[in-house]
Short mmCIF file of C-alpha atoms and ligand atoms in Angstrom, two decimals:
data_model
loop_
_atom_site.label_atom_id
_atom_site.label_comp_id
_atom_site.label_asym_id
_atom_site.label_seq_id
_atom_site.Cartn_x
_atom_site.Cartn_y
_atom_site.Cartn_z
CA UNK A 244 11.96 -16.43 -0.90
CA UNK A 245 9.05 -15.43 1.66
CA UNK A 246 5.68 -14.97 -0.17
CA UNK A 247 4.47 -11.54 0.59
CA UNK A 248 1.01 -12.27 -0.69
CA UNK A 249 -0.80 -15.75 -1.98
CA UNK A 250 -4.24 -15.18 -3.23
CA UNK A 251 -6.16 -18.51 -4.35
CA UNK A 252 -9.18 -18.80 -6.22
CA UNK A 253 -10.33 -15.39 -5.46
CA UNK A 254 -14.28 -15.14 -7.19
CA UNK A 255 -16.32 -11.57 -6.88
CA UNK A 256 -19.73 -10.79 -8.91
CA UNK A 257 -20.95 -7.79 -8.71
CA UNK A 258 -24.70 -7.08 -9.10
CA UNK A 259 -27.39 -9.45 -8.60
CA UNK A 260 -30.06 -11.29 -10.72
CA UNK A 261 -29.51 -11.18 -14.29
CA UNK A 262 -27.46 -8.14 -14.53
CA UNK A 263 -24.43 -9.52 -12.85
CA UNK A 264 -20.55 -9.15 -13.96
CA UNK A 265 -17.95 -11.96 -12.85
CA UNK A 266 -15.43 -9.54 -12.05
CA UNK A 267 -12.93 -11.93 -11.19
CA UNK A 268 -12.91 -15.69 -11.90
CA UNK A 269 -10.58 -17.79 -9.34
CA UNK A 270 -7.91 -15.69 -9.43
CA UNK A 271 -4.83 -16.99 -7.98
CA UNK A 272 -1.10 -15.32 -7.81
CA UNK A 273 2.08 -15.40 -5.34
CA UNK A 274 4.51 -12.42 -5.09
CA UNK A 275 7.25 -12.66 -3.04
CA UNK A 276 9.00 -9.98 -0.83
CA UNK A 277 11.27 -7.96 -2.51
CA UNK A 278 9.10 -8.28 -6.13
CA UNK A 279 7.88 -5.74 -8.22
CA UNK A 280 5.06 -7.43 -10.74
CA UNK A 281 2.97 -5.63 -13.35
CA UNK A 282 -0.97 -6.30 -13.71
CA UNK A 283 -2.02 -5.20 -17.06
CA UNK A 284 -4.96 -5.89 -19.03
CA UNK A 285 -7.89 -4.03 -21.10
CA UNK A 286 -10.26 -2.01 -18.92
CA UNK A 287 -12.70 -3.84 -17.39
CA UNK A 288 -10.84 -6.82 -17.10
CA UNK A 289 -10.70 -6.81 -13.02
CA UNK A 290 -7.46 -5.59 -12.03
CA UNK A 291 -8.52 -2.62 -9.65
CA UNK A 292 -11.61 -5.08 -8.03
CA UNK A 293 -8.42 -7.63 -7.30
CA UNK A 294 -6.26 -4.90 -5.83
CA UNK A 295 -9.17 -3.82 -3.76
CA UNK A 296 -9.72 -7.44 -2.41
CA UNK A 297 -5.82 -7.83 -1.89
CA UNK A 298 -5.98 -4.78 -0.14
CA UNK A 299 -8.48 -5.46 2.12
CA UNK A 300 -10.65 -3.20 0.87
CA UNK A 301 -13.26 -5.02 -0.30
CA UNK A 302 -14.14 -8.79 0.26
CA UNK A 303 -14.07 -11.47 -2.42
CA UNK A 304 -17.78 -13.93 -2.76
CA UNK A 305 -14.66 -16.50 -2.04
CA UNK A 306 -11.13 -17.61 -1.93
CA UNK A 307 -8.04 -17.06 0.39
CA UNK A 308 -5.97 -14.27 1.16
CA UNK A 309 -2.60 -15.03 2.59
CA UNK A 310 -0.11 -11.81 3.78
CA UNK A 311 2.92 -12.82 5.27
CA UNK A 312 2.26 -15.20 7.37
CA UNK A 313 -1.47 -14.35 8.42
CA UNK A 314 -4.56 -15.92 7.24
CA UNK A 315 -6.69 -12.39 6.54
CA UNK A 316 -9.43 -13.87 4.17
CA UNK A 317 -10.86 -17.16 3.62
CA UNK A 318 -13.77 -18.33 2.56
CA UNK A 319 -15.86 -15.51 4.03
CA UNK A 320 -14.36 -15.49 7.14
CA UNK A 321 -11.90 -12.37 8.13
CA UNK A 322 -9.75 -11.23 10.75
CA UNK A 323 -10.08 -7.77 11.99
CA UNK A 324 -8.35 -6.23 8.98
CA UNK A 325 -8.75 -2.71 10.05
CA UNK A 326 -5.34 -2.44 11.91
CA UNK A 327 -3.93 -5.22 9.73
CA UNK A 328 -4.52 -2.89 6.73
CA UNK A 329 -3.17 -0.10 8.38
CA UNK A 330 0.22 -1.78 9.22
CA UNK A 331 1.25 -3.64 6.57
CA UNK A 332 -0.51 -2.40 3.04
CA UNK A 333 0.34 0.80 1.67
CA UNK A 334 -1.67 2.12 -1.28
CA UNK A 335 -0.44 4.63 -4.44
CA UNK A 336 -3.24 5.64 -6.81
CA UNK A 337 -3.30 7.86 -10.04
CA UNK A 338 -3.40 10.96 -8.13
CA UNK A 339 -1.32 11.70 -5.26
CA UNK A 340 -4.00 12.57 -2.87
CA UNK A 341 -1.84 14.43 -0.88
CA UNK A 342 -3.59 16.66 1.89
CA UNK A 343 -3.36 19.91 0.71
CA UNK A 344 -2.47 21.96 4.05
CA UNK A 345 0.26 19.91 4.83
CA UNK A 346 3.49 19.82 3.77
CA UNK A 347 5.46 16.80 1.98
CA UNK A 348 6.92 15.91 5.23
CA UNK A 349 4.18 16.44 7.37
CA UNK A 350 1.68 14.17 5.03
CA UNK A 351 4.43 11.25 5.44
CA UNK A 352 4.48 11.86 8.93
CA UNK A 353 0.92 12.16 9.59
CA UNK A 354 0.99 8.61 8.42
CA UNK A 355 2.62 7.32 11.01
CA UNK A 356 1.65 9.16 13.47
CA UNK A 357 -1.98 7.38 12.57
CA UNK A 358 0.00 4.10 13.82
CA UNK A 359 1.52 5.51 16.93
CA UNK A 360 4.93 6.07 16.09
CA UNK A 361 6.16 8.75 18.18
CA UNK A 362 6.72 12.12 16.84
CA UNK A 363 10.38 11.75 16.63
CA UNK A 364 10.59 9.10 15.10
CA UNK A 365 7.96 9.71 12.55
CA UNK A 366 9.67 12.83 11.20
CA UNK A 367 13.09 11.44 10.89
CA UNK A 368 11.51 8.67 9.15
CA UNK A 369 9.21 10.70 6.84
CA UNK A 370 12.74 12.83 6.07
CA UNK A 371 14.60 9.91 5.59
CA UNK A 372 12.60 8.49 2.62
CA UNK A 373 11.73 11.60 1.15
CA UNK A 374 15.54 11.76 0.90
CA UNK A 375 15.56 8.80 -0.56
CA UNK A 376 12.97 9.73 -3.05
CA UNK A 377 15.11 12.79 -3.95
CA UNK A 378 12.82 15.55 -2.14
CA UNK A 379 15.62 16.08 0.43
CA UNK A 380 15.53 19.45 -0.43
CA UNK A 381 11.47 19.74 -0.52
CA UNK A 382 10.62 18.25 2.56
CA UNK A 383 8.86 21.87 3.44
CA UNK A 384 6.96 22.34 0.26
CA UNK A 385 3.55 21.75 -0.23
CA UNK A 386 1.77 19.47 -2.29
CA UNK A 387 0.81 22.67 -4.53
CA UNK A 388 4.38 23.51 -4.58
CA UNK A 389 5.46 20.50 -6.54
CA UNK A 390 5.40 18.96 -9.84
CA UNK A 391 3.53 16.00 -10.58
CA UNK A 392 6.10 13.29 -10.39
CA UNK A 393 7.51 14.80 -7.17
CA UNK A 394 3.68 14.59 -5.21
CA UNK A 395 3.67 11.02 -6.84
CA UNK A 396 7.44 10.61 -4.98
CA UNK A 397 5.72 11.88 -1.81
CA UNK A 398 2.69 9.64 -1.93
CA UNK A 399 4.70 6.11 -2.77
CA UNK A 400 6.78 7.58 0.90
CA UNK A 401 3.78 7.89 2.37
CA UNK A 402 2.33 4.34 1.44
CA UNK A 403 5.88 2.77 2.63
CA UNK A 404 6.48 5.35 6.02
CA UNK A 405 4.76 1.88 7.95
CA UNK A 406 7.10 -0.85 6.13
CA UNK A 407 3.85 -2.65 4.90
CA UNK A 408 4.45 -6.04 3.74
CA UNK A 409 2.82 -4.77 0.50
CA UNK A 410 2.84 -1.88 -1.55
CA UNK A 411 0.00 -2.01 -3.75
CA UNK A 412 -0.41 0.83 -6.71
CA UNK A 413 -3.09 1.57 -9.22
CA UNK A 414 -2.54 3.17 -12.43
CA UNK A 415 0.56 5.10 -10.42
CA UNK A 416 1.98 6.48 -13.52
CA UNK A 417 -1.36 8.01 -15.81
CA UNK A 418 -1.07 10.74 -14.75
CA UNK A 419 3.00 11.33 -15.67
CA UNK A 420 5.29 12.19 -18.65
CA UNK A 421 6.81 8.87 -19.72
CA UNK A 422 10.40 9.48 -18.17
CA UNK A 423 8.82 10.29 -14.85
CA UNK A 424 6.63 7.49 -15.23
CA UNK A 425 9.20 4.96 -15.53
CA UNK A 426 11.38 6.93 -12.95
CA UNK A 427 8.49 6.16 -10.65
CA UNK A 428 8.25 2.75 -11.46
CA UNK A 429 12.06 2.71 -10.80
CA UNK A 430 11.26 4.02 -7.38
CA UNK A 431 8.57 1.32 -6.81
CA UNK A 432 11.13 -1.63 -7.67
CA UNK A 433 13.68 -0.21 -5.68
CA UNK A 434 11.21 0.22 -2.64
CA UNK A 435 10.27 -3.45 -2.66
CA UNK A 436 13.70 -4.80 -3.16
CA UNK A 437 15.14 -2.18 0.04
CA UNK A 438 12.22 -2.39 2.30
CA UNK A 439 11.39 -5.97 1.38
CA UNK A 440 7.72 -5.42 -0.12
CA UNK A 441 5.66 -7.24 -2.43
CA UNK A 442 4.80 -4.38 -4.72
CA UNK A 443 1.73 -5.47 -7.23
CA UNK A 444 1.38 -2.07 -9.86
CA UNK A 445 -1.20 -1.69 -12.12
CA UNK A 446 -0.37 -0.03 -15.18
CA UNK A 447 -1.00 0.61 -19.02
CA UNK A 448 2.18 2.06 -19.45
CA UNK A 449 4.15 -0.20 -21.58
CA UNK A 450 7.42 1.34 -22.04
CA UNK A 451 8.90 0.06 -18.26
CA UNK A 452 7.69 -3.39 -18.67
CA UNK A 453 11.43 -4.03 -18.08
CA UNK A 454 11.59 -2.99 -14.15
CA UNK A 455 9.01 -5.57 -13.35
CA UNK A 456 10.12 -9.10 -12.22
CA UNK A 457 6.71 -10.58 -12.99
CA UNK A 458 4.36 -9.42 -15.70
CA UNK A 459 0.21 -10.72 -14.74
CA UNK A 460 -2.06 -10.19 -17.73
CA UNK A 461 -5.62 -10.01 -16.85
CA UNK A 462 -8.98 -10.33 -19.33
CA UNK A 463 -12.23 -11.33 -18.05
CA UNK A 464 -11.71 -11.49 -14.62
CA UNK A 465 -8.90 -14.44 -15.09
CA UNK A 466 -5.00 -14.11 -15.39
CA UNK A 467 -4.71 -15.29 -18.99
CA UNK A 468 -1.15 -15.22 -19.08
CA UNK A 469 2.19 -14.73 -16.88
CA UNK A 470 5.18 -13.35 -18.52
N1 LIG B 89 -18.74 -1.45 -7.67
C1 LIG B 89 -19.06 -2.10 -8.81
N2 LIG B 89 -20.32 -2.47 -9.07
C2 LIG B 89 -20.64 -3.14 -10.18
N3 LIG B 89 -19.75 -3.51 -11.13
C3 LIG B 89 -18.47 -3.16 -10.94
C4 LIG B 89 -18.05 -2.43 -9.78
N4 LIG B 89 -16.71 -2.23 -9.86
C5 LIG B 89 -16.31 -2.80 -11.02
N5 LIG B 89 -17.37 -3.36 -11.67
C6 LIG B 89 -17.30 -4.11 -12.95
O1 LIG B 89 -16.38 -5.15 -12.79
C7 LIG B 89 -15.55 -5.30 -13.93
C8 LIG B 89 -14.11 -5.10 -13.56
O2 LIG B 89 -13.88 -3.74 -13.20
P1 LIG B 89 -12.47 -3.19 -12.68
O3 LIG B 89 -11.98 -4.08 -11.63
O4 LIG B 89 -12.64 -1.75 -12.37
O5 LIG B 89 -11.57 -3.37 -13.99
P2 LIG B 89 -10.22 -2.66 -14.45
O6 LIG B 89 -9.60 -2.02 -13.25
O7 LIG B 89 -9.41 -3.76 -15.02
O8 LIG B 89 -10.60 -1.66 -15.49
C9 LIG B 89 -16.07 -4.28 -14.94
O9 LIG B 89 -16.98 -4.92 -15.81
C10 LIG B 89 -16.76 -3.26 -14.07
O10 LIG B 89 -17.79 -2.63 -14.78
MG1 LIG B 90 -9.02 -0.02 -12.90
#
């Protein structure tokens, strides 16, 4: 299997002086293409500052960040991650954050479109995994126009309309009834296994521990335990 993302030793404190928090501790994880894993832990344990570094988001104090095959972080030094980020790491969060005066196909498009894929080629790719996502029939609705679970649906097409090597989502689920929750965390497995993501989810949501191939288990800024 082809690691889709190796972080080693990953270390962030925030603050300064005496009123510091160790927000991760040498964190270190591999997920391969095609893998769904789970982060859980209490609040405040670190998981969204390590999703943040993994995404590129924000930089560790230290440690290595390996995608695919590209060096993007180590030890302080960083590529231009700007386009990197944009190509291959998609992001789902709580909330859809869908632009309101587009429609469901036209935010998946737009995203694209951001990466010069021609406008052809864009749409047929937005409708394509909208279909996928079962919105075949809503591809002209906007975001206002749907139910919860369906803007989550549009959002997780939107983070893969750029086949990023990894999918990384945040608490993806709070904000949905349990059966669409784990219906969406269906959808996220089945995206990394057909487009051939990692796919790292954060969650609280116990009751679809079952989709995930790897379970992480963070306290204190350290993964105490993998299941
Ligand atoms: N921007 C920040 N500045 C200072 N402290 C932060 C910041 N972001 C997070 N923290 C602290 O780092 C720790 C980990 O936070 P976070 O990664 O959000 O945890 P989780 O997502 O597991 O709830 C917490 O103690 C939090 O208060
Ligand atoms: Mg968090």
């Amino acid at each position: 299997m082809t690691p889709a993302i190796i972080a080693e030793n990953l270390c962030k404190t925030y603050g300064r002086g005496n009123i510091s928090v160790k927000a991760l501790d040498r964190v270190s994880l591999t997920l391969n293409t095609g893998e769904t894993a789970a982060l859980l832990g209490p609040s405040g344990a670190g998981k969204s500052t390590l999703l943040t570094m993994l995404g590129l988001i924000r930089q560790p104090d230290s440690g290595k960040i390996v995608i695919g095959n590209e060096t993007v972080f180590d030890d302080g030094s960083r590529t231009d991650i700007r386009t990197f980020r944009r190509k291959n790491i998609g992001f789902v969060f709580q909330k859809a954050n869908l632009l309101p005066f587009l429609s469901a196909l036209d935010n998946v498009r737009l995203a694209m479109e951001i990466n010069d894929v021609s406008g052809r080629e864009a749409r047929k790719r937005a409708a394509e995994l909208l279909e996928q996502f079962g919105l075949g029939d809503r591809l002209r609705f906007m975001p206002k126009e749907l139910s919860g679970g369906q803007q989550q649906r549009v959002a997780i097409a939107r983070a893969l309309a750029n086949r990023p090597r990894i999918l990384l989502a945040d608490e993806p689920t709070a904000a949905l009834d349990s059966a669409m929750g784990r219906k969406v965390m269906e959808l996220l497995r089945d995206a990394a296994r057909n487009h051939n993501a990692g796919v790292l989810v954060v969650t609280h949501d116990h009751r679809a521990m079952d989709v995930f191939d790897r379970i992480w288990v963070m306290e204190d800024g350290k993964i105490e335990r993998q299941k």
